[in-house]
Tab-separated table of C-alpha atoms and ligand atoms in Angstrom:
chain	number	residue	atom	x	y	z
V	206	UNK	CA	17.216	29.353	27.806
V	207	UNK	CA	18.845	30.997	24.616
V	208	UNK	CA	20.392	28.609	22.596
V	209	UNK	CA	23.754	29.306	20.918
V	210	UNK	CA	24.001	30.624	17.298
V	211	UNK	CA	26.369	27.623	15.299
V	212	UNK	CA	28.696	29.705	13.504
V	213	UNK	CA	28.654	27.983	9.637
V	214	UNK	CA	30.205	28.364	6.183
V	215	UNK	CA	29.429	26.878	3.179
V	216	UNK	CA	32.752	24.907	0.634
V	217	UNK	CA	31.368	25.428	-2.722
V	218	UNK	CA	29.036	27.579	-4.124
V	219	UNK	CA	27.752	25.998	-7.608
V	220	UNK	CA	24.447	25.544	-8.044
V	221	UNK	CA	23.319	23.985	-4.634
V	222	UNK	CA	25.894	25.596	-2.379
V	223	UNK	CA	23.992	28.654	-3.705
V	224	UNK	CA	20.845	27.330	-1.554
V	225	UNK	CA	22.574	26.670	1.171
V	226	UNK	CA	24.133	30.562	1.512
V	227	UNK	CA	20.831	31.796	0.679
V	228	UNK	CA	19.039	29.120	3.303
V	229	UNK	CA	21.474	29.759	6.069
V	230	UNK	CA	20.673	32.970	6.272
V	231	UNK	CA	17.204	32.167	6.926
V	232	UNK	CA	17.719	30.307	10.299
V	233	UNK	CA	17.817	32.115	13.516
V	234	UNK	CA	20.263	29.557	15.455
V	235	UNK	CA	22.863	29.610	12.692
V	236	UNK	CA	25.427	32.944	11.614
V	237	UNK	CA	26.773	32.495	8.281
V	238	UNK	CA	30.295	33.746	8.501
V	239	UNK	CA	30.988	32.839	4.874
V	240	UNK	CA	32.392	30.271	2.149
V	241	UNK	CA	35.087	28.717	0.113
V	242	UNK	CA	34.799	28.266	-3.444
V	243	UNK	CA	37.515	27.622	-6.235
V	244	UNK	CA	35.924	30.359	-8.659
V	245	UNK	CA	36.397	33.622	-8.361
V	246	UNK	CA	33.507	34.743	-10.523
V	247	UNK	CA	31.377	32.891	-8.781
V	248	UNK	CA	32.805	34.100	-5.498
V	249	UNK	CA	32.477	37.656	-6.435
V	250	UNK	CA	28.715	37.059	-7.172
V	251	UNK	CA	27.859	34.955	-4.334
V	252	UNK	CA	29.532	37.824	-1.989
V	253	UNK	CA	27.341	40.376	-3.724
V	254	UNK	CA	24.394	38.885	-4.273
V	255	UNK	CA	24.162	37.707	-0.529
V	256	UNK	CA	26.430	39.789	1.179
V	257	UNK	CA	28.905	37.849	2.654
V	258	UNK	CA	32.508	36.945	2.878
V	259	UNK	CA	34.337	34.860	0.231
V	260	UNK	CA	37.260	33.700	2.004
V	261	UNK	CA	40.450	32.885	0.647
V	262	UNK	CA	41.452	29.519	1.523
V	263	UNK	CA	39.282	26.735	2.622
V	264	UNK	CA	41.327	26.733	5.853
V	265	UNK	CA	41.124	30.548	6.954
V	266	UNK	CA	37.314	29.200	6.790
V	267	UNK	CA	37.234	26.285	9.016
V	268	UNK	CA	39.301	28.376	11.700
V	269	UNK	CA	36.466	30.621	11.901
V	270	UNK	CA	32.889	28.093	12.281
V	271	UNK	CA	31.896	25.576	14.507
V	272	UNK	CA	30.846	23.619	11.453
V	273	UNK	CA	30.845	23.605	7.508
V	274	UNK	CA	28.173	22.581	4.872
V	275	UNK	CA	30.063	20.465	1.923
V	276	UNK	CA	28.437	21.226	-1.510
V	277	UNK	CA	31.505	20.594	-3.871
V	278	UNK	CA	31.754	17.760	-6.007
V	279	UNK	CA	31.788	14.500	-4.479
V	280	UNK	CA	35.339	13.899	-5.882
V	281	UNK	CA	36.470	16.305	-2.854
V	282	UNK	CA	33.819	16.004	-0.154
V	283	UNK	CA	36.440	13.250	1.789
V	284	UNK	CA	39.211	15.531	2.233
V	285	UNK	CA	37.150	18.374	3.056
V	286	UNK	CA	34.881	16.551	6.002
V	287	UNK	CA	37.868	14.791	7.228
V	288	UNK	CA	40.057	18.056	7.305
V	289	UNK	CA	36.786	19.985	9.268
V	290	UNK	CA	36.288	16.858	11.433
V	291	UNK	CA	39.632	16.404	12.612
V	292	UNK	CA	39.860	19.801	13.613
V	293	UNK	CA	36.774	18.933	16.144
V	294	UNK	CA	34.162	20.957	13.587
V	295	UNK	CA	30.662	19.856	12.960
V	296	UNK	CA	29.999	18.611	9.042
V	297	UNK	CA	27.174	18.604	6.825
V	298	UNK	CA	27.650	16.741	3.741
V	299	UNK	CA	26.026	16.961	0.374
V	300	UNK	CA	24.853	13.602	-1.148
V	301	UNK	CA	26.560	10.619	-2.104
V	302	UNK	CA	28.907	11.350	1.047
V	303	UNK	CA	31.621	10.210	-0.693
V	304	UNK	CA	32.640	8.432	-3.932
V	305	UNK	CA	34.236	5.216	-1.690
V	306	UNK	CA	32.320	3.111	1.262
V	307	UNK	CA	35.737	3.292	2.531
V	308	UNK	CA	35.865	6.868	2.887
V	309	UNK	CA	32.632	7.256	3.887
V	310	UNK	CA	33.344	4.883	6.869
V	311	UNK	CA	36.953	6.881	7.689
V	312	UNK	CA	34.112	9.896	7.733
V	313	UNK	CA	31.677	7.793	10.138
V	314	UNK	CA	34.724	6.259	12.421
V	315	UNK	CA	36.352	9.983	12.950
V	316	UNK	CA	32.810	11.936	13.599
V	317	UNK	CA	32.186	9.342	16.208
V	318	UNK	CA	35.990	9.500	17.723
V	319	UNK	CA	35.880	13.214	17.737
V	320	UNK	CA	32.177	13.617	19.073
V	321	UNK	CA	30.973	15.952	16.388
V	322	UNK	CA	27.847	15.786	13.729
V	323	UNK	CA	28.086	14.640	10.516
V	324	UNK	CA	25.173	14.690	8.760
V	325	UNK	CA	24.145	13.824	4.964
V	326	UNK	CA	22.026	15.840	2.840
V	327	UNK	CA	19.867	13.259	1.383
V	328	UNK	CA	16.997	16.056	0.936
V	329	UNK	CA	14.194	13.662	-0.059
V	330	UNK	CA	13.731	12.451	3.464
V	331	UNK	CA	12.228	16.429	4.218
V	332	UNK	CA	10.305	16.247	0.472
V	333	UNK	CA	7.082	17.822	1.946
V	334	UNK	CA	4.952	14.294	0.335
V	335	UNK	CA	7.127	12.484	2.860
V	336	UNK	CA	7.177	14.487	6.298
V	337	UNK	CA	2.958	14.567	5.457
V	338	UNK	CA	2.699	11.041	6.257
V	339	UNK	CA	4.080	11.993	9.538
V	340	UNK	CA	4.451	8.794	11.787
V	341	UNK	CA	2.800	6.970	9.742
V	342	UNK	CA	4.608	3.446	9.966
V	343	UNK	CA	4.664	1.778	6.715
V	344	UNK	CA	5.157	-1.676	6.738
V	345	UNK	CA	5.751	-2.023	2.606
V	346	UNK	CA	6.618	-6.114	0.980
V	347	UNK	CA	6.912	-4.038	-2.554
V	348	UNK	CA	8.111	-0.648	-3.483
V	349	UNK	CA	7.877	0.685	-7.165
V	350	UNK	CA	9.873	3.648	-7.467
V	351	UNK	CA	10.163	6.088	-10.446
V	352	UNK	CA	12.726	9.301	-10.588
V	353	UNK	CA	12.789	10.595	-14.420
V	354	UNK	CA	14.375	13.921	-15.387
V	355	UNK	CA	15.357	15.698	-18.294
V	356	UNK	CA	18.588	15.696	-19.684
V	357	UNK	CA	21.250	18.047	-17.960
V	358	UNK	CA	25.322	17.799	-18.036
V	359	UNK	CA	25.230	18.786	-14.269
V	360	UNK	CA	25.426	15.431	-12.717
V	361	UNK	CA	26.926	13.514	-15.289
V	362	UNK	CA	30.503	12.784	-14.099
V	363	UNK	CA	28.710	9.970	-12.715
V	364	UNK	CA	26.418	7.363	-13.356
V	365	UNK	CA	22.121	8.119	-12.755
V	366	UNK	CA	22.752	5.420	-9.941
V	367	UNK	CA	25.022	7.848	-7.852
V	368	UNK	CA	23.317	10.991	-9.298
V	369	UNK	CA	19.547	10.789	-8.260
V	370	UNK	CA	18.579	6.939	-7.540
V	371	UNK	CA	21.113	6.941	-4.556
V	372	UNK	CA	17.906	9.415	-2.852
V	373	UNK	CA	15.432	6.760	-3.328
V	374	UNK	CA	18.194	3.905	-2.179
V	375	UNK	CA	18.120	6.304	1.060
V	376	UNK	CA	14.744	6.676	1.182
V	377	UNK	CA	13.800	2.688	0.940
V	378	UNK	CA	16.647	1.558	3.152
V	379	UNK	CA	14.385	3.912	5.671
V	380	UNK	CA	11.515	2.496	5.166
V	381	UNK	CA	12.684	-1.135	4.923
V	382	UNK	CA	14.622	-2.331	8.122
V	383	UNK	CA	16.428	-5.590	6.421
V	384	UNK	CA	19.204	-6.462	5.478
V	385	UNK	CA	19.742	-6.290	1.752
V	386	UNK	CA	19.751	-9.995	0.158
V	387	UNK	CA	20.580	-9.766	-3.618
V	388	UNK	CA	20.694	-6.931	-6.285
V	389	UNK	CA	19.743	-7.583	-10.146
V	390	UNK	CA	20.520	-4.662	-11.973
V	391	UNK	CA	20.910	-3.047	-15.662
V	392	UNK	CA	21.482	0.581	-16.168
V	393	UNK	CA	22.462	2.013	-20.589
V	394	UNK	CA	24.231	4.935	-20.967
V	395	UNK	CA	23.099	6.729	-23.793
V	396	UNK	CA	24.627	10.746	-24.174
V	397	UNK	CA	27.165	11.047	-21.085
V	398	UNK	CA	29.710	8.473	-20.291
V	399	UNK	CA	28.160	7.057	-17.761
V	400	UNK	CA	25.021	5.309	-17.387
V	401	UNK	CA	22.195	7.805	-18.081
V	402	UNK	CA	19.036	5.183	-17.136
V	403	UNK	CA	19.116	2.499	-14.755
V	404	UNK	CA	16.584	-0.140	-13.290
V	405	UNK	CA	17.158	-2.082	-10.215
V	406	UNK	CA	14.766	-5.209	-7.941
V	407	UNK	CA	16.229	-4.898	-4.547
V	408	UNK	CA	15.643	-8.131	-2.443
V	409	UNK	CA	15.819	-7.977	1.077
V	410	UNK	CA	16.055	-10.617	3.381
V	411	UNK	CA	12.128	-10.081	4.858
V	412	UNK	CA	10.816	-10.880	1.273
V	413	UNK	CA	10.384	-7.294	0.710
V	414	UNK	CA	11.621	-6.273	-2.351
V	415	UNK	CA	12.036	-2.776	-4.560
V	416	UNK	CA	11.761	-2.106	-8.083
V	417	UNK	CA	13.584	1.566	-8.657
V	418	UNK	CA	13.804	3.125	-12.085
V	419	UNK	CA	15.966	6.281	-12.417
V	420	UNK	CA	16.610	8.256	-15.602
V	421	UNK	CA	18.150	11.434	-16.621
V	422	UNK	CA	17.300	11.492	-20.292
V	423	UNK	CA	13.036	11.786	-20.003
V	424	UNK	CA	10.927	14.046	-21.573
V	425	UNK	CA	8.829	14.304	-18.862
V	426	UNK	CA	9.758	14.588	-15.201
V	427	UNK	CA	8.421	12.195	-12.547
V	428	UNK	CA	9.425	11.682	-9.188
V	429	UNK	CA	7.297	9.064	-7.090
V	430	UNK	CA	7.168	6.242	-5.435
V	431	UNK	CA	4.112	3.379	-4.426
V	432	UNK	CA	4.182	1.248	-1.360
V	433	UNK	CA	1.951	-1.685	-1.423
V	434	UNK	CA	1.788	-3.829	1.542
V	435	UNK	CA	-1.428	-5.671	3.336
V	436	UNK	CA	-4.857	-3.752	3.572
V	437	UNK	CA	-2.804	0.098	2.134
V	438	UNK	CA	-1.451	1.229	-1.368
V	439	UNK	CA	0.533	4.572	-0.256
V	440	UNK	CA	1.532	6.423	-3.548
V	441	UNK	CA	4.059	9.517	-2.839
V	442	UNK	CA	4.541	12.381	-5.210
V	443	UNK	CA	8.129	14.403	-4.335
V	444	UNK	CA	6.625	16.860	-7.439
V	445	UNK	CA	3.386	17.382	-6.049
V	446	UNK	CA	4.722	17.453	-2.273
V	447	UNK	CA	1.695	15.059	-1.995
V	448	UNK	CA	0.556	11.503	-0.608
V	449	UNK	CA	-2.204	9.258	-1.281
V	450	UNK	CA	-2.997	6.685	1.314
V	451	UNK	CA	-5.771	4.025	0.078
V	452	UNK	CA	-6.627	1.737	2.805
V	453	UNK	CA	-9.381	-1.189	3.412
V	454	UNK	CA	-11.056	-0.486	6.190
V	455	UNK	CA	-13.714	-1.851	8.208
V	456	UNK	CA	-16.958	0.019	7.941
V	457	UNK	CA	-17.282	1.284	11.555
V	458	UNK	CA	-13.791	3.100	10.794
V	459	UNK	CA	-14.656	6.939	11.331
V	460	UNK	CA	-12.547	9.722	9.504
V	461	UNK	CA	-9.998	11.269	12.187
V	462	UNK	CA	-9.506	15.472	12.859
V	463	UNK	CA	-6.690	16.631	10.931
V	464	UNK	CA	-4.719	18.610	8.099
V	465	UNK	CA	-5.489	16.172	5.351
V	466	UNK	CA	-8.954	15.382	3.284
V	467	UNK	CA	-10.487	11.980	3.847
V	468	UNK	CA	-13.394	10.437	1.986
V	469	UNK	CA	-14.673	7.043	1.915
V	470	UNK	CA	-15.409	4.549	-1.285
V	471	UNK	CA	-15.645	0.923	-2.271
V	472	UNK	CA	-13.627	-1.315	-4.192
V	473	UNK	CA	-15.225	-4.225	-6.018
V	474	UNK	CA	-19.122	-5.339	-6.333
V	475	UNK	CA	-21.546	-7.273	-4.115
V	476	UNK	CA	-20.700	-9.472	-1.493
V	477	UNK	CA	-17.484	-9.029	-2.661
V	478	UNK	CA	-17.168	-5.536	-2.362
V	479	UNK	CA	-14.826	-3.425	0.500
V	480	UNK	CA	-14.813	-0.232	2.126
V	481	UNK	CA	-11.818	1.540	1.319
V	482	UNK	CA	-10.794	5.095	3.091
V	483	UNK	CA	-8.774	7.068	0.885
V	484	UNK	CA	-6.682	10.055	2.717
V	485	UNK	CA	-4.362	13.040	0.951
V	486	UNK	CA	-1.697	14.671	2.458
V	487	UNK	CA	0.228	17.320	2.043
V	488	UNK	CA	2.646	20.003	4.404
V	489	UNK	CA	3.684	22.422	0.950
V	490	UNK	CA	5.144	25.087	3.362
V	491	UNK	CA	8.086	23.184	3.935
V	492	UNK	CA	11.660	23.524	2.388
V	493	UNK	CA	13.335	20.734	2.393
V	494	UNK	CA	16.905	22.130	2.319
V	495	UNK	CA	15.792	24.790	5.423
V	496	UNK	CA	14.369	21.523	7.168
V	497	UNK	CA	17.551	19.947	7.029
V	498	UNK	CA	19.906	22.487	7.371
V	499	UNK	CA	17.357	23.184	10.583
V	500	UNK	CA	17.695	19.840	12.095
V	501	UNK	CA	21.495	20.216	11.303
V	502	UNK	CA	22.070	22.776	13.562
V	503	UNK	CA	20.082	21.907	16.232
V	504	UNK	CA	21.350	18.437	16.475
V	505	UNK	CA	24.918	20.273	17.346
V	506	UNK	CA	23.096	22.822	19.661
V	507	UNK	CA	20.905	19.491	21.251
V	508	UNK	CA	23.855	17.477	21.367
V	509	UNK	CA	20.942	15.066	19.401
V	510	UNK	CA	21.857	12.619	16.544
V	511	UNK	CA	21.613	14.491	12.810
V	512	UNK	CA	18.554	13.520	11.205
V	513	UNK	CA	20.581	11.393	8.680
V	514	UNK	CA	23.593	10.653	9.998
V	515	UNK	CA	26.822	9.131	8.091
V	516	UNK	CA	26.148	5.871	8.574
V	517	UNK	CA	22.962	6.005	6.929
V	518	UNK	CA	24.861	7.906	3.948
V	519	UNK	CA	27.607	5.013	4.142
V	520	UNK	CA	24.745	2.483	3.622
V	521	UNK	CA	22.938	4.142	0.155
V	522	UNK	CA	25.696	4.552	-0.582
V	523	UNK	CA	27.325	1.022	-0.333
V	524	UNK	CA	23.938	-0.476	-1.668
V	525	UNK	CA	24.295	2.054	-5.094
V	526	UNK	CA	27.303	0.920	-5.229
V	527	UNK	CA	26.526	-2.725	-5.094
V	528	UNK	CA	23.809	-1.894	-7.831
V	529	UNK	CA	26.627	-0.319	-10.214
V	530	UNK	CA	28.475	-3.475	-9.911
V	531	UNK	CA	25.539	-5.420	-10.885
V	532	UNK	CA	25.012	-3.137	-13.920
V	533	UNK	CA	28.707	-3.950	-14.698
V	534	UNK	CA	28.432	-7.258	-14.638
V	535	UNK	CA	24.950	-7.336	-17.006
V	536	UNK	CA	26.722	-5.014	-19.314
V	537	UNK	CA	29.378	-7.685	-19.451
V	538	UNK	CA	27.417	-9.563	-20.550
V	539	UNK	CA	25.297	-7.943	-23.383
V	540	UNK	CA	28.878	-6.752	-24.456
V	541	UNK	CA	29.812	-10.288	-24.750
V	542	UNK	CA	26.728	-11.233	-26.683
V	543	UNK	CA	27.225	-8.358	-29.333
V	544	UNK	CA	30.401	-8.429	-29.677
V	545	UNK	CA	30.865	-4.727	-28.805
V	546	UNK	CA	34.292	-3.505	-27.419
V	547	UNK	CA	35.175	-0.308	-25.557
V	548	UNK	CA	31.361	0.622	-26.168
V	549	UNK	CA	32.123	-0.038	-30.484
Z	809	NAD	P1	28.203	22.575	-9.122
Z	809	NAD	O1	29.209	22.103	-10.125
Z	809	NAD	O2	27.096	23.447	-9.565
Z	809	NAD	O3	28.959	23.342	-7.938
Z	809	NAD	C1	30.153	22.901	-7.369
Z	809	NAD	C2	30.891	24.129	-6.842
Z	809	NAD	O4	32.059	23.652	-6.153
Z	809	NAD	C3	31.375	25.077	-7.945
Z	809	NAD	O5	31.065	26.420	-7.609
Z	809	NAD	C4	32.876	24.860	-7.990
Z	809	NAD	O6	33.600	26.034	-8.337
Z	809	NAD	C5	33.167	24.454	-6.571
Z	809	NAD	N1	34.381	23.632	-6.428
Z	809	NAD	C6	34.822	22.662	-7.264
Z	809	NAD	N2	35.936	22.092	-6.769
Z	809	NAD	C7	36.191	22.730	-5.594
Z	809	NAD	C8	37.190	22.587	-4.618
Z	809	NAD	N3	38.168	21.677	-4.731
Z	809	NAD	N4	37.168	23.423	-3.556
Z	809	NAD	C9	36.175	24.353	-3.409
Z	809	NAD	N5	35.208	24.540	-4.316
Z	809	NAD	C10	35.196	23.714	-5.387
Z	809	NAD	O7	27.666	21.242	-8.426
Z	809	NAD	P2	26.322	21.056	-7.589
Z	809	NAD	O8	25.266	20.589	-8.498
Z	809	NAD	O9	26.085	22.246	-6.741
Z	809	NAD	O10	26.716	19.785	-6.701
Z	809	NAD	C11	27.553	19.896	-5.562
Z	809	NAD	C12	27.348	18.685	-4.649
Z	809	NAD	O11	25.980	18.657	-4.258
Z	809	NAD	C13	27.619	17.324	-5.292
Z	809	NAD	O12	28.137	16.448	-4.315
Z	809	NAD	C14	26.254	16.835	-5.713
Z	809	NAD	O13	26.153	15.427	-5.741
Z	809	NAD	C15	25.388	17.400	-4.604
Z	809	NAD	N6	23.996	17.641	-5.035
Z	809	NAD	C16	22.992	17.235	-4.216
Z	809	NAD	C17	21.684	17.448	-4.595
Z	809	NAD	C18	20.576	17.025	-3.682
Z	809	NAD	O14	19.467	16.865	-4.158
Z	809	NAD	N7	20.831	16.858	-2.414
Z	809	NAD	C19	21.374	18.101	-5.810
Z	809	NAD	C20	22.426	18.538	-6.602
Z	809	NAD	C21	23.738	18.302	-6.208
């Protein structure tokens, strides 16, 4: 049976909505009818370089598509989703979904009432390093995660929290299936406004807990994350699109068929000594973006729920946001202690 083509546009066309014109175009079940952007200059290039239509208004758009991609900034993604999903349209939303919990849950609430998608583009859940460990379930009691970048002003009309550590928020709260127990966070702002490094130990209420590091003013980039939990250390690179499973294993254990390289070794000496398998994986033709976009439109055409749905963007987002008021209330008190006043 042929399945229908999801007629789509794009609102916004900076530097990500870019990817998603150029993306859409790539996937047989969607027909990009066009976008919406603010800037002329960039709608004039966009148009050109991809050839298709810049429309006028964002609401000559939405009466055109069966759903719309949301790439402005986060300031306007609410009235945007809510305009597309009242009018009965399917939305995909860039990341944070919004810049309130509240919001996000008006967003949640009116998807559901109305029966349409809404799903959030937290892009690291299709990192190639994470769809290679497949169904893999990991079972981690301590995460270490570290996402350092260089300095850029893109990003920086909010804090690192909200900027890239809300991706591995989303990432833990899917690998972690408890509730979140307490937060102790601290987070310095050093060139933009807002904080520009920030370190967080999430506790959750099964003992596991998280240790997440995110900084936008690194030399060096580095984007990975460790899971240790009993018998595996599972170390994921979202740079190298790679993971590194290291696992005690009984000796009889026998390496399986399969797209990833095995080999065997042994941790410690003597009678103390165990067999460890040690497995790499990789899947480096993916795009993440395509991938998503992908599952976007056939969750509409499947009538399936979106690979990260709103609820799951209400929830990083809620927990970032319960991180940025523990960084407030540390600041508080170093502010206190030094004496310093409106940052002076
Ligand atoms: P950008 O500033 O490069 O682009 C934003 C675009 O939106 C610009 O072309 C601007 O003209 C347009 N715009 C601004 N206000 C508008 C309005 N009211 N109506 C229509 N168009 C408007 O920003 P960006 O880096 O592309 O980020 C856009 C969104 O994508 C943000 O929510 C950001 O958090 C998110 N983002 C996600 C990822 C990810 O990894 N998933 C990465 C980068 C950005």
């Amino acid at each position: 049976m042929s399945r229908k083509k999801i007629k789509i546009g794009v609102v916004g066309v900076g530097h990500l909505g870019r990817w998603h014109v150029q993306q859409l175009k790539t996937i047989n079940e969607a027909e990009l009818v066009g976008f919406f952007d603010v800037d002329s200059e960039r709608n004039t290039a966009i148009e050109k370089e991809f050839q298709t239509t810049a429309f006028k208004s964002f609401e000559a758009l939405l009466s055109q598509v069966d759903a719309l991609s949301i790439v402005t900034p986060t300031t306007t993604h609410f009235s945007y989703a809510h305009e597309t999903l009242k009018a009965n349209k399917h939305v995909f939303i860039e990341k944070p979904i919004t810049e309130t919990v509240d919001e996000g849950q008006q967003l949640v609430e009116l998807a559901e009432r109305n029966q349409v998608k809404l799903q959030v583009g937290h892009i690291e859940r299709f990192n190639p390093a994470i769809l290679a460990l497949g169904d893999r379930r990991l079972n981690p009691l301590f995460i270490e995660s570290h996402r350092m970048s260089n300095f850029n002003p893109r990003g920086t009309d909010v804090a690192v929290v909200l900027d890239l550590m809300i991706h591995d928020i989303d990432l833990i709260l899917s690998f972690i299936h408890s509730p979140v127990k307490s937060i102790d966070a601290s987070g310095v702002s050093i060139i933009s406004q807002k904080e520009d490094i920030a370190n967080c130990r999430i506790n959750f209420e099964n003992g596991a807990v998280a240790n997440v590091t995110a900084s936008r003013i690194s030399n060096r980039k580095m984007r990975k994350m460790r899971f240790f939990q009993p018998n595996a250390y599972i170390s994921v690179d979202f740079l190298e699109g790679v993971s590194e499973i290291y696992e005690l294993v009984s000796p009889e254990v026998h390496p399986k068929e399969g797209n990833f390289a095995i080999s065997f070794g042994t941790l410690g000496e003597g009678k103390n000594a165990r067999d460890i398998r040690y497995t790499r994986l990789e899947k480096k033709e993916v795009n993440p973006l395509q991938h998503e976009l992908k599952l976007f439109i056939e969750a509409i055409n499947k009538d399936h729920p979106p690979a990260v749905d709103g609820k799951q963007g209400v929830r990083a987002l809620e927990v970032a946001k319960a991180i940025l008021q523990s960084i407030a209330e540390h600041a508080d008190i170093v502010n206190k202690h030094w004496g310093i006043v409106n940052g002076h």
